[in-house]
Amino acid sequence: IVGVVMHKPVTRKKVIVLGIDAMDPNITEKLFKETKLPNLFRLRATGAYSRLTTTMPAESAVAWTSFATGMNPGSHGIFDFIMRDPKTYFPYLSLNEISNVKGGVKIQIRRKGDTFWNILFRNKIPCFVYFCPNTFPPDALYGRMLSGMGVPDISGTMGRFSFYTTKVLNAEDKDSRGRVIYIDSKNNIIETEIYGPKVNSKGTIIESAIPLRIVLSPERENISLEFQGKHIFLKEGNWSDWQRISFKIGIFKRVYGIARFYLKSIQPELELYMSPINFNPENPPFPISYPKNYSAKLAKKIGLYYTQGMPHDTWALSEGRLDEKAFLEHVDEILRERREILNKELAEFKSGVFFFYFDTLDMVQHMFWRYLDAKHPLYEKNPLYQNSIFRYYEKIDQIIGEVLKGVDKDTTLIILSDHGFGSFRKSIHLNRWLLEKGLLFLKPGKEESKEFFEDVDWSKTKAYALGFGGIYINKIGREGYGVVNESEVRALKQAIILGLTQLEDPQTNEKVINNVYSSDDIFKGPYINDAPDLFVGFNNGYRASWQTALGGVPKALTEDNRKKWSGEHLLDFALVPGIIFMNKKINLDNPSIIDIAPTLLGLFSINKPEAMPGKILFRDEDK
């Protein structure tokens, strides 16, 4: 019977799974040769190592959902970080849905299908899941869950920082992904505000706020931050500890958050960064753990910690609100917290499955790839950061070494990454290409369109791009203003595939796209109709533009990437495989990320559901 224990499980069995987002096989193997990863090298020698086939797209939101469910995206329904409502063409974040209901706010996870921990729960097998992407709200299980990617900040965004400055604001400041706040000093005192969630005040939606006073020392050596009875002293180039902040959101109602401050400069201009306000784990506005009180219990053990699902503030570095040194200090603090949680929780782990997720390598590679790639527009030889990526691989190896000390012969250890990495030198505006090919049209008199398809003429448009490589056919009956009959779809898709695979970079004559995949070739399952009709697999160096992701149509087809976000994995999935290590032998020639869930079930003698197409990684006698 599917999902039911075939015989009494060995309840004392222990399985430890470490998810290392974006650990790249090429870098890993390079560091093996340089003897820089001794613990992983030893695990490879005594157990097994292989490249791991990832999902298309090779995107964390998609790949880790396939890891958790053992399913193709067509069965779990997550096809991209950004998806769209076909009736309105409006994009939305794919991880969860937040809606207003009578009595408050309702949050639902968009992921469909069973996860391995759902099945283990039904079989009363303990399971402990920490920071796994796409786990907000958390699921009930025999054990604990701490939600990961998908947890917003206190304002409901994926992370919006605040930046206080005495510099006069310019147009770029107004376009910031954070909130840039002009402040004026009078007698070394600045009166401003900390902004919180939106609230309904007498029928009007306003932004909650609390007073913030910034006091500069007479000699301008430090500042004092004063709010809600707190006095925090900061020197230039220093980070604060976590600070508790609360906002009134109604009669007798408050919401509780935490934030960290970084004083970038005092002279000649004051520049103060405040992190996105994270949920306070002691009293979050929505449960971020199971059991509900576990997040608070953990805070008592280790102190306050990052709860935002994507805690690394990459936009602050991209915009220069944080410099490289401050950003890496920020990375180190997140890693320190995660390492402490791992060590304390693993020490209490007695049986079942224990999964822990690190996204350190993913974020450092996104932001520091420009120091590795001499072809990148922002390439710079800087001895301080030239080897930053490699140093973090070594830090992860040290953490793995600590875990290995507690692994006995009866414990199964699996270490995997969801994808590898490559360079992001140029943006490709896919909607511009569709416009130039007569497949997308703009309203009369318009030469470009802002995000959200603002000036697209749907009455003539046959295809449009949204997300990080998805192309949708404007189908009659599916899209709100569809114009393409089902009988025309196949020929239209073939024409787009042919045209895109012939696309060359006009500056270098390099092939921009490795492959274009039809949805019915790569996706299987009940939710395939929600998928893009085509997925573009870019070659190394190229990626769908940020404007494409949100439905923009710029004037040019290509654009040099001059953002510090310089590394990428949103390439053809065949070019960015992940990796897997085990302390057992792997008996599959081409293991895939969808093989992990059935393997975990198999370790406890549980049959996999039919919706899990993957295979077990080893023979029965190796259990």
Coordinates of C-alpha atoms in Angstrom, one line a residue:
I1 CA 0.0 0.0 0.0
V2 CA 1.5 3.3 -1.0
G3 CA 2.6 5.5 1.8
V4 CA 2.2 2.8 4.5
V5 CA 5.1 1.0 6.3
M6 CA 5.6 -2.4 4.8
H7 CA 6.9 -3.8 8.1
K8 CA 7.8 -2.3 11.4
P9 CA 10.3 0.5 10.8
V10 CA 13.6 0.6 12.6
T11 CA 12.7 3.7 14.8
R12 CA 16.3 4.1 16.0
K13 CA 17.6 4.6 12.5
K14 CA 19.2 8.0 11.8
V15 CA 19.4 9.8 8.5
I16 CA 21.2 13.2 8.3
V17 CA 20.7 15.3 5.1
L18 CA 22.6 18.6 4.6
G19 CA 21.3 20.8 1.8
I20 CA 24.1 23.1 0.6
D21 CA 22.4 25.4 -1.9
A22 CA 24.5 26.0 -5.1
M23 CA 27.6 23.9 -4.3
D24 CA 29.0 23.7 -7.7
P25 CA 30.7 20.5 -9.0
N26 CA 33.4 22.4 -11.0
I27 CA 34.5 24.4 -8.0
T28 CA 34.2 21.5 -5.6
E29 CA 36.4 19.3 -7.9
K30 CA 38.9 22.2 -8.3
L31 CA 39.2 22.5 -4.5
F32 CA 39.6 18.7 -4.2
K33 CA 42.7 18.9 -6.4
E34 CA 44.0 21.7 -4.2
T35 CA 43.3 19.7 -1.0
K36 CA 41.1 22.5 0.3
L37 CA 38.1 20.4 1.2
P38 CA 39.5 17.6 3.4
N39 CA 36.2 16.5 5.0
L40 CA 34.3 16.2 1.7
F41 CA 37.3 14.6 0.1
R42 CA 37.4 11.9 2.8
L43 CA 33.6 11.4 2.5
R44 CA 34.0 10.9 -1.3
A45 CA 36.8 8.3 -0.7
T46 CA 34.9 6.3 1.9
G47 CA 31.4 6.7 0.5
A48 CA 30.3 8.2 -2.8
Y49 CA 30.3 11.4 -4.8
S50 CA 28.4 12.3 -8.0
R51 CA 27.0 15.1 -10.0
L52 CA 23.3 15.5 -9.4
T53 CA 20.8 16.3 -12.2
T54 CA 18.7 19.3 -11.2
T55 CA 15.3 20.6 -12.4
M56 CA 14.5 22.9 -15.3
P57 CA 14.6 25.6 -14.4
A58 CA 17.7 25.2 -12.2
E59 CA 16.2 27.5 -9.5
S60 CA 16.1 27.0 -5.8
A61 CA 12.4 27.4 -5.4
V62 CA 11.8 24.7 -8.0
A63 CA 14.6 22.4 -7.2
W64 CA 14.2 22.2 -3.4
T65 CA 10.4 21.6 -3.9
S66 CA 11.3 18.7 -6.1
F67 CA 13.8 17.5 -3.5
A68 CA 11.1 17.6 -0.8
T69 CA 8.3 16.0 -2.9
G70 CA 10.4 13.7 -5.2
M71 CA 8.3 15.1 -8.0
N72 CA 8.6 16.8 -11.3
P73 CA 7.4 20.4 -11.2
G74 CA 4.3 19.3 -13.2
S75 CA 3.2 17.4 -10.1
H76 CA 4.1 19.9 -7.4
G77 CA 3.1 23.1 -9.3
I78 CA 6.1 25.3 -8.7
F79 CA 7.7 26.2 -12.1
D80 CA 9.5 29.4 -11.3
F81 CA 10.0 31.9 -8.5
I82 CA 7.7 34.2 -10.4
M83 CA 4.5 32.9 -12.0
R84 CA 1.4 34.6 -13.3
D85 CA -2.4 34.7 -13.2
P86 CA -3.3 33.8 -16.9
K87 CA -6.5 35.9 -16.7
T88 CA -4.8 39.1 -15.7
Y89 CA -1.2 38.4 -16.8
F90 CA -0.1 39.7 -13.4
P91 CA 2.9 38.1 -11.8
Y92 CA 3.0 36.7 -8.3
L93 CA 5.6 35.0 -6.1
S94 CA 5.1 31.3 -6.3
L95 CA 6.0 30.1 -2.8
N96 CA 2.9 31.1 -0.9
E97 CA -0.3 33.0 -1.2
I98 CA -1.3 35.7 1.3
S99 CA -4.9 36.9 1.4
N100 CA -7.2 38.9 3.6
V101 CA -10.0 37.0 5.2
K102 CA -12.5 37.7 7.8
G103 CA -10.7 38.0 11.1
G104 CA -7.2 38.5 9.7
V105 CA -4.7 37.3 7.1
K106 CA -4.6 33.8 5.6
I107 CA -1.3 32.3 4.3
Q108 CA -1.2 29.2 2.2
I109 CA 1.7 27.4 0.7
R110 CA 1.3 26.9 -3.1
R111 CA 3.3 23.7 -3.2
K112 CA 1.1 20.7 -4.2
G113 CA 1.6 17.0 -3.4
D114 CA 3.1 15.2 -0.5
T115 CA 6.6 15.9 0.9
F116 CA 8.8 13.1 2.3
W117 CA 8.1 14.6 5.8
N118 CA 4.4 14.4 5.2
I119 CA 4.7 10.7 4.5
L120 CA 7.1 10.1 7.4
F121 CA 4.6 11.9 9.6
R122 CA 1.8 9.5 8.6
N123 CA 4.1 6.6 9.5
K124 CA 5.1 8.2 12.8
I125 CA 8.8 8.5 11.8
P126 CA 10.5 11.5 13.5
C127 CA 11.5 14.3 11.1
F128 CA 13.4 17.5 11.8
V129 CA 13.5 20.1 9.0
Y130 CA 15.4 23.4 9.3
F131 CA 15.2 26.3 6.8
C132 CA 14.2 24.2 3.8
P133 CA 12.9 26.5 1.0
N134 CA 9.2 26.6 0.4
T135 CA 8.2 25.6 4.0
F136 CA 6.1 28.6 5.0
P137 CA 3.7 28.1 6.6
P138 CA 5.3 25.1 8.4
D139 CA 3.9 21.6 8.2
A140 CA 3.0 19.4 11.2
L141 CA 5.3 16.5 11.7
Y142 CA 6.7 14.2 14.4
G143 CA 9.6 16.4 15.2
R144 CA 10.3 20.0 14.4
M145 CA 10.2 22.4 11.4
L146 CA 11.7 25.8 11.1
S147 CA 10.5 27.6 8.0
G148 CA 12.9 28.8 5.3
M149 CA 12.6 30.6 2.0
G150 CA 9.1 32.0 1.8
V151 CA 9.1 33.7 5.2
P152 CA 8.6 37.4 4.5
D153 CA 9.8 40.4 6.6
I154 CA 7.4 42.2 8.9
S155 CA 6.1 44.3 6.1
G156 CA 5.2 41.3 3.9
T157 CA 8.1 41.6 1.4
M158 CA 10.9 39.2 0.7
G159 CA 13.2 41.8 2.4
R160 CA 13.2 45.5 2.3
F161 CA 16.0 47.4 4.1
S162 CA 16.0 51.0 5.2
F163 CA 18.8 53.4 4.6
Y164 CA 19.1 56.7 6.4
T165 CA 21.3 59.4 4.8
T166 CA 22.0 63.1 5.0
K167 CA 22.8 63.0 1.3
V168 CA 20.2 64.7 -0.9
L169 CA 18.2 62.0 -2.6
N170 CA 18.4 61.4 -6.4
A171 CA 16.5 59.4 -8.9
E172 CA 18.4 56.2 -8.2
D173 CA 17.5 56.5 -4.5
K174 CA 13.8 56.7 -5.4
D175 CA 14.2 53.5 -7.5
S176 CA 15.9 51.6 -4.7
R177 CA 14.8 48.1 -3.7
G178 CA 15.0 49.4 -0.1
R179 CA 13.6 52.5 1.5
V180 CA 16.1 55.4 1.3
I181 CA 15.2 58.1 3.9
Y182 CA 16.7 61.6 3.8
I183 CA 17.6 62.9 7.3
D184 CA 18.7 66.3 8.4
S185 CA 20.9 67.0 11.4
K186 CA 20.1 69.9 13.8
N187 CA 22.6 70.4 16.6
N188 CA 23.8 66.8 16.0
I189 CA 20.3 65.4 16.6
I190 CA 18.2 63.8 13.8
E191 CA 14.5 63.0 14.3
T192 CA 13.1 60.3 11.9
E193 CA 11.1 57.1 11.9
I194 CA 11.3 53.4 11.6
Y195 CA 8.6 52.1 9.3
G196 CA 6.6 48.9 9.8
P197 CA 3.7 47.0 8.4
K198 CA 0.7 48.7 6.8
V199 CA -2.4 49.0 8.9
N200 CA -6.0 50.0 8.5
S201 CA -6.6 53.3 10.3
K202 CA -10.2 54.4 10.2
G203 CA -10.7 52.8 6.8
T204 CA -7.4 54.2 5.3
I205 CA -4.4 52.0 4.7
I206 CA -1.3 53.6 6.3
E207 CA 2.2 52.6 7.2
S208 CA 2.8 52.1 10.8
A209 CA 5.9 53.9 12.2
I210 CA 7.7 54.5 15.5
P211 CA 10.0 57.5 16.3
L212 CA 13.7 57.1 15.9
R213 CA 16.2 59.7 17.2
I214 CA 19.8 59.6 16.0
V215 CA 22.3 61.5 18.2
L216 CA 25.8 62.2 16.9
S217 CA 28.6 62.5 19.4
P218 CA 30.2 66.0 19.4
E219 CA 33.4 64.7 18.0
R220 CA 31.5 62.6 15.5
E221 CA 33.1 59.3 16.6
N222 CA 29.9 57.4 17.1
I223 CA 26.1 57.8 17.2
S224 CA 23.3 56.8 19.5
L225 CA 20.1 55.3 18.3
E226 CA 17.1 55.9 20.5
F227 CA 13.7 54.2 20.1
Q228 CA 11.2 52.5 22.3
G229 CA 13.3 53.1 25.4
K230 CA 16.5 51.8 23.8
H231 CA 19.9 53.5 23.6
I232 CA 22.3 51.8 21.1
F233 CA 25.8 53.2 20.5
L234 CA 27.4 52.5 17.1
K235 CA 30.8 53.3 15.7
E236 CA 31.5 53.7 12.0
G237 CA 31.9 50.4 10.3
N238 CA 30.2 48.4 13.0
W239 CA 27.0 46.3 13.2
S240 CA 24.6 46.3 16.1
D241 CA 23.2 43.3 17.8
W242 CA 19.6 42.3 17.2
Q243 CA 17.2 44.9 18.4
R244 CA 13.6 44.2 19.3
I245 CA 11.0 46.5 17.6
S246 CA 7.2 46.5 17.9
F247 CA 4.4 48.3 16.1
K248 CA 0.9 49.0 17.1
I249 CA -1.4 47.6 14.4
G250 CA -4.8 47.9 16.1
I251 CA -6.5 48.2 19.4
F252 CA -4.6 46.1 21.9
K253 CA -2.6 44.6 19.0
R254 CA 1.1 44.8 18.3
V255 CA 3.4 43.1 15.9
Y256 CA 6.9 42.2 17.0
G257 CA 10.1 42.2 14.9
I258 CA 13.9 42.4 15.2
A259 CA 16.4 44.4 13.2
R260 CA 20.2 45.0 13.0
F261 CA 21.8 48.4 12.2
Y262 CA 25.1 49.1 10.4
L263 CA 26.8 52.5 10.5
K264 CA 28.4 52.9 7.1
S265 CA 29.7 56.4 7.7
I266 CA 29.5 59.5 9.9
Q267 CA 31.5 62.0 7.8
P268 CA 31.2 63.7 5.5
E269 CA 27.6 62.3 5.3
L270 CA 25.8 60.2 7.8
E271 CA 24.8 56.8 6.3
L272 CA 22.9 54.3 8.4
Y273 CA 21.6 50.9 7.2
M274 CA 18.8 49.1 8.9
S275 CA 18.1 45.5 7.9
P276 CA 14.7 44.3 6.9
I277 CA 12.7 43.9 10.1
N278 CA 12.5 40.1 10.6
F279 CA 9.8 38.4 12.5
N280 CA 10.8 38.2 16.2
P281 CA 11.1 34.4 16.7
E282 CA 9.9 34.9 20.4
N283 CA 6.5 36.1 19.2
P284 CA 6.2 36.0 15.4
P285 CA 3.0 37.5 13.8
F286 CA 2.5 34.1 12.0
P287 CA 3.9 30.7 13.0
I288 CA 7.3 30.1 11.5
S289 CA 7.9 26.8 13.2
Y290 CA 6.2 23.5 14.2
P291 CA 5.4 23.2 17.0
K292 CA 4.3 26.8 17.1
N293 CA 6.4 27.6 20.2
Y294 CA 9.6 26.0 18.9
S295 CA 10.9 29.2 17.3
A296 CA 10.7 30.9 20.7
K297 CA 12.3 28.0 22.5
L298 CA 15.2 28.1 20.0
A299 CA 15.7 31.8 20.7
K300 CA 16.1 31.0 24.4
K301 CA 18.8 28.5 23.5
I302 CA 20.9 30.6 21.1
G303 CA 19.5 34.2 21.2
L304 CA 17.7 36.1 18.5
Y305 CA 18.3 34.9 14.9
Y306 CA 17.4 35.7 11.3
T307 CA 13.9 34.4 10.5
Q308 CA 13.5 36.0 7.1
G309 CA 13.4 33.2 4.5
M310 CA 16.1 34.9 2.3
P311 CA 18.2 36.6 4.9
H312 CA 21.1 37.8 2.8
D313 CA 20.6 41.4 1.8
T314 CA 22.0 41.2 -1.7
W315 CA 20.2 44.3 -2.9
A316 CA 21.9 46.4 -0.3
L317 CA 25.3 45.4 -1.6
S318 CA 24.2 45.9 -5.3
E319 CA 23.1 49.4 -4.5
G320 CA 26.2 50.3 -2.4
R321 CA 24.3 50.6 0.9
L322 CA 26.6 48.0 2.2
D323 CA 30.1 47.5 0.9
E324 CA 31.8 44.1 0.4
K325 CA 33.3 44.0 3.8
A326 CA 30.0 44.8 5.6
F327 CA 28.2 42.3 3.4
L328 CA 30.6 39.5 4.2
E329 CA 30.3 40.3 7.9
H330 CA 26.5 40.0 7.4
V331 CA 27.0 36.6 5.7
D332 CA 29.3 35.4 8.5
E333 CA 26.7 36.3 11.2
I334 CA 24.0 34.4 9.4
L335 CA 26.4 31.4 9.0
R336 CA 27.4 31.6 12.7
E337 CA 23.7 31.5 13.7
R338 CA 22.9 28.6 11.4
R339 CA 26.0 26.7 12.6
E340 CA 25.0 27.1 16.2
I341 CA 21.5 25.9 15.5
L342 CA 22.8 22.9 13.6
N343 CA 25.2 21.9 16.4
K344 CA 22.6 22.2 19.2
E345 CA 19.8 20.5 17.4
L346 CA 21.9 17.7 15.9
A347 CA 23.2 17.0 19.4
E348 CA 19.6 16.2 20.5
F349 CA 18.7 14.2 17.3
K350 CA 18.0 10.6 18.3
S351 CA 16.2 9.0 15.3
G352 CA 14.4 9.6 12.0
V353 CA 15.4 12.2 9.4
F354 CA 17.3 15.4 10.1
F355 CA 17.5 17.9 7.3
F356 CA 19.4 21.2 7.5
Y357 CA 19.8 23.8 4.8
F358 CA 22.6 26.4 4.1
D359 CA 22.2 29.1 1.4
T360 CA 25.6 30.7 2.1
L361 CA 27.4 29.6 -1.1
D362 CA 24.4 30.6 -3.3
M363 CA 24.5 34.2 -2.0
V364 CA 28.3 34.6 -2.0
Q365 CA 28.5 33.3 -5.6
H366 CA 25.7 35.5 -6.8
M367 CA 27.5 38.6 -5.5
F368 CA 31.3 37.7 -5.8
W369 CA 31.4 35.8 -9.2
R370 CA 32.7 39.1 -10.7
Y371 CA 36.0 38.5 -9.0
L372 CA 36.4 35.1 -10.8
D373 CA 35.3 35.9 -14.3
A374 CA 37.7 38.0 -16.3
K375 CA 35.0 38.5 -19.0
H376 CA 32.5 40.0 -16.6
P377 CA 31.8 43.7 -17.1
L378 CA 32.5 44.3 -13.4
Y379 CA 35.6 42.1 -13.2
E380 CA 38.1 43.4 -10.7
K381 CA 41.4 42.0 -9.4
N382 CA 41.1 42.6 -5.7
P383 CA 43.2 40.4 -3.3
L384 CA 40.6 40.9 -0.5
Y385 CA 37.8 39.3 -2.5
Q386 CA 39.4 37.2 -5.3
N387 CA 39.1 34.0 -3.3
S388 CA 36.0 34.8 -1.3
I389 CA 33.9 32.1 -2.9
F390 CA 36.5 29.5 -2.3
R391 CA 36.9 30.5 1.3
Y392 CA 33.2 29.9 1.9
Y393 CA 33.5 26.4 0.4
E394 CA 36.2 25.8 3.0
K395 CA 33.9 27.1 5.8
I396 CA 31.1 24.7 4.7
D397 CA 33.7 21.9 4.6
Q398 CA 34.6 22.7 8.2
I399 CA 30.9 22.5 9.2
I400 CA 30.6 19.1 7.5
G401 CA 33.7 18.0 9.4
E402 CA 31.9 18.7 12.7
V403 CA 28.9 16.8 11.5
L404 CA 31.0 13.8 10.4
K405 CA 32.4 13.5 14.0
G406 CA 28.9 12.5 15.2
V407 CA 28.1 10.1 12.3
D408 CA 28.4 6.4 13.3
K409 CA 28.3 3.4 11.0
D410 CA 24.5 3.0 11.5
T411 CA 23.8 6.6 10.4
T412 CA 23.1 7.5 6.8
L413 CA 24.6 10.8 5.7
I414 CA 23.5 12.6 2.5
I415 CA 25.0 16.0 1.4
L416 CA 23.6 17.6 -1.7
S417 CA 23.2 20.8 -3.6
D418 CA 20.3 21.7 -5.8
H419 CA 22.3 23.2 -8.7
G420 CA 25.7 24.5 -9.7
F421 CA 26.8 28.0 -10.8
G422 CA 28.0 30.1 -13.7
S423 CA 28.5 33.7 -14.8
F424 CA 25.9 36.3 -15.6
R425 CA 27.6 38.8 -18.0
K426 CA 24.6 39.9 -20.1
S427 CA 20.9 40.2 -19.7
I428 CA 18.6 39.1 -22.5
H429 CA 15.3 40.9 -22.8
L430 CA 13.1 38.1 -24.1
N431 CA 10.0 40.3 -24.5
R432 CA 12.1 42.5 -26.8
W433 CA 13.0 39.5 -28.9
L434 CA 9.3 38.5 -29.2
L435 CA 8.4 42.1 -30.2
E436 CA 11.1 42.1 -32.9
K437 CA 9.8 38.8 -34.2
G438 CA 6.2 40.1 -34.5
L439 CA 4.9 37.9 -31.7
L440 CA 4.4 40.6 -29.0
F441 CA 2.9 44.1 -29.7
L442 CA 2.9 47.3 -27.9
K443 CA 0.1 49.9 -27.8
P444 CA 0.3 52.5 -30.6
G445 CA 3.1 55.1 -30.2
K446 CA 5.0 53.0 -27.6
E447 CA 8.5 51.8 -28.2
E448 CA 9.0 50.0 -24.8
S449 CA 6.9 48.9 -21.9
K450 CA 7.5 49.1 -18.2
E451 CA 7.1 46.0 -15.9
F452 CA 3.8 44.2 -15.6
F453 CA 3.2 44.4 -19.3
E454 CA 2.0 48.0 -18.8
D455 CA 1.9 49.0 -22.5
V456 CA 1.4 45.5 -24.2
D457 CA -1.4 45.2 -26.7
W458 CA -2.9 41.9 -25.9
S459 CA -5.3 41.9 -28.9
K460 CA -2.3 41.2 -31.2
T461 CA 0.2 39.5 -28.9
K462 CA 0.8 35.8 -29.5
A463 CA 3.6 35.1 -26.9
Y464 CA 5.0 36.8 -23.9
A465 CA 7.9 36.1 -21.4
L466 CA 7.7 36.2 -17.6
G467 CA 9.9 34.9 -14.9
F468 CA 13.5 33.7 -15.4
G469 CA 13.1 32.1 -18.8
G470 CA 9.5 31.2 -19.2
I471 CA 7.6 32.0 -22.4
Y472 CA 3.8 31.7 -22.5
I473 CA 1.6 31.4 -25.6
N474 CA -1.4 33.8 -25.4
K475 CA -3.9 31.1 -25.7
I476 CA -7.6 31.5 -26.3
G477 CA -9.5 30.2 -23.3
R478 CA -6.6 30.3 -20.9
E479 CA -5.3 33.8 -21.1
G480 CA -7.6 36.7 -20.3
Y481 CA -7.2 38.2 -23.8
G482 CA -5.9 35.1 -25.7
V483 CA -5.6 35.2 -29.5
V484 CA -3.9 31.9 -30.4
N485 CA -6.0 28.8 -31.2
E486 CA -4.9 25.5 -29.8
S487 CA -4.4 24.3 -33.4
E488 CA -1.7 27.0 -33.8
V489 CA 0.2 26.4 -30.6
R490 CA 2.5 23.6 -31.8
A491 CA 3.8 25.5 -34.9
L492 CA 4.2 28.7 -32.9
K493 CA 6.3 26.9 -30.3
Q494 CA 8.5 25.4 -32.9
A495 CA 9.1 28.7 -34.6
I496 CA 10.1 30.3 -31.2
I497 CA 12.4 27.4 -30.4
L498 CA 14.1 27.6 -33.8
G499 CA 14.5 31.4 -33.6
L500 CA 15.9 31.5 -30.1
T501 CA 18.3 28.6 -30.5
Q502 CA 19.9 30.5 -33.5
L503 CA 20.2 33.7 -31.4
E504 CA 23.8 35.0 -31.2
D505 CA 25.3 37.8 -29.1
P506 CA 25.7 40.7 -31.6
Q507 CA 29.0 41.8 -29.9
T508 CA 30.7 38.4 -29.5
N509 CA 28.9 36.1 -31.9
E510 CA 28.5 33.6 -29.1
K511 CA 25.5 31.4 -28.9
V512 CA 23.2 32.9 -26.3
I513 CA 20.9 30.0 -25.7
N514 CA 21.8 26.3 -25.3
N515 CA 18.3 24.9 -25.7
V516 CA 14.6 25.8 -25.5
Y517 CA 12.4 23.2 -23.9
S518 CA 8.7 22.6 -24.6
S519 CA 6.7 22.2 -21.4
D520 CA 5.3 18.9 -22.4
D521 CA 8.8 17.5 -22.9
I522 CA 10.1 18.4 -19.4
F523 CA 7.1 18.5 -17.2
K524 CA 4.7 15.7 -16.3
G525 CA 1.8 15.9 -13.9
P526 CA -1.6 17.4 -13.1
Y527 CA -0.4 21.0 -12.9
I528 CA 1.4 21.2 -16.3
N529 CA -1.2 23.7 -17.5
D530 CA 0.2 26.2 -15.1
A531 CA 3.7 25.9 -16.5
P532 CA 5.2 28.2 -19.1
D533 CA 4.7 26.7 -22.6
L534 CA 8.5 27.1 -23.3
F535 CA 11.5 27.3 -21.0
V536 CA 14.7 29.0 -22.3
G537 CA 17.9 27.3 -21.3
F538 CA 20.6 30.0 -21.5
N539 CA 24.3 29.4 -22.1
N540 CA 26.9 30.3 -19.5
G541 CA 27.2 34.1 -19.3
Y542 CA 23.6 34.9 -20.3
R543 CA 20.3 35.2 -18.3
A544 CA 16.8 36.5 -18.7
S545 CA 16.8 40.1 -17.6
W546 CA 15.3 41.4 -14.4
Q547 CA 12.8 43.3 -16.6
T548 CA 11.8 40.1 -18.4
A549 CA 11.1 38.5 -15.0
L550 CA 8.4 41.1 -14.3
G551 CA 7.0 41.5 -17.8
G552 CA 9.0 44.5 -19.0
V553 CA 9.9 45.3 -22.7
P554 CA 13.0 47.5 -22.9
K555 CA 14.3 49.1 -26.1
A556 CA 17.3 46.9 -26.5
L557 CA 17.7 43.1 -26.9
T558 CA 20.8 42.7 -24.8
E559 CA 22.4 44.6 -21.9
D560 CA 25.7 44.3 -20.1
N561 CA 25.1 43.2 -16.5
R562 CA 26.7 45.9 -14.4
K563 CA 25.1 44.8 -11.2
K564 CA 27.2 43.1 -8.4
W565 CA 24.7 40.2 -8.7
S566 CA 27.2 38.7 -11.2
G567 CA 26.9 34.9 -10.8
E568 CA 23.9 32.9 -11.8
H569 CA 22.4 29.4 -12.0
L570 CA 19.4 30.3 -14.1
L571 CA 21.0 28.6 -17.1
D572 CA 20.2 25.5 -19.0
F573 CA 19.8 22.9 -16.3
A574 CA 22.3 20.6 -18.2
L575 CA 25.0 23.2 -17.6
V576 CA 24.6 23.6 -13.8
P577 CA 24.2 20.2 -12.2
G578 CA 24.3 19.9 -8.4
I579 CA 26.4 17.5 -6.4
I580 CA 25.7 14.6 -3.9
F581 CA 27.9 12.9 -1.4
M582 CA 26.9 9.9 0.7
N583 CA 28.5 7.6 3.2
K584 CA 27.0 4.7 1.2
K585 CA 27.7 3.7 -2.3
I586 CA 25.4 5.2 -5.0
N587 CA 24.1 2.6 -7.5
L588 CA 22.5 5.0 -10.0
D589 CA 24.5 6.2 -13.0
N590 CA 22.8 9.6 -13.3
P591 CA 21.3 10.4 -9.9
S592 CA 18.7 13.3 -9.8
I593 CA 17.4 15.5 -7.2
I594 CA 14.0 13.8 -7.4
D595 CA 15.7 10.5 -6.3
I596 CA 16.3 11.9 -2.7
A597 CA 12.8 11.7 -1.4
P598 CA 12.2 8.0 -2.5
T599 CA 15.6 7.2 -1.0
L600 CA 14.7 8.6 2.3
L601 CA 11.4 6.7 2.3
G602 CA 13.2 3.5 1.3
L603 CA 15.5 3.8 4.3
F604 CA 12.5 3.3 6.5
S605 CA 11.0 0.6 4.3
I606 CA 8.2 2.9 3.1
N607 CA 6.9 2.5 -0.5
K608 CA 7.1 5.7 -2.6
P609 CA 3.9 7.1 -4.0
E610 CA 3.3 6.7 -7.7
A611 CA 3.7 10.5 -8.1
M612 CA 7.4 10.1 -7.2
P613 CA 9.1 9.0 -10.4
G614 CA 12.6 8.9 -8.8
K615 CA 14.6 5.8 -7.8
I616 CA 16.4 4.7 -4.7
L617 CA 20.1 5.6 -4.8
F618 CA 21.4 2.3 -3.4
R619 CA 20.6 -1.4 -3.2
D620 CA 18.4 -2.9 -0.4
E621 CA 21.4 -4.6 1.1
D622 CA 23.1 -1.3 1.5
K623 CA 20.5 0.1 3.9

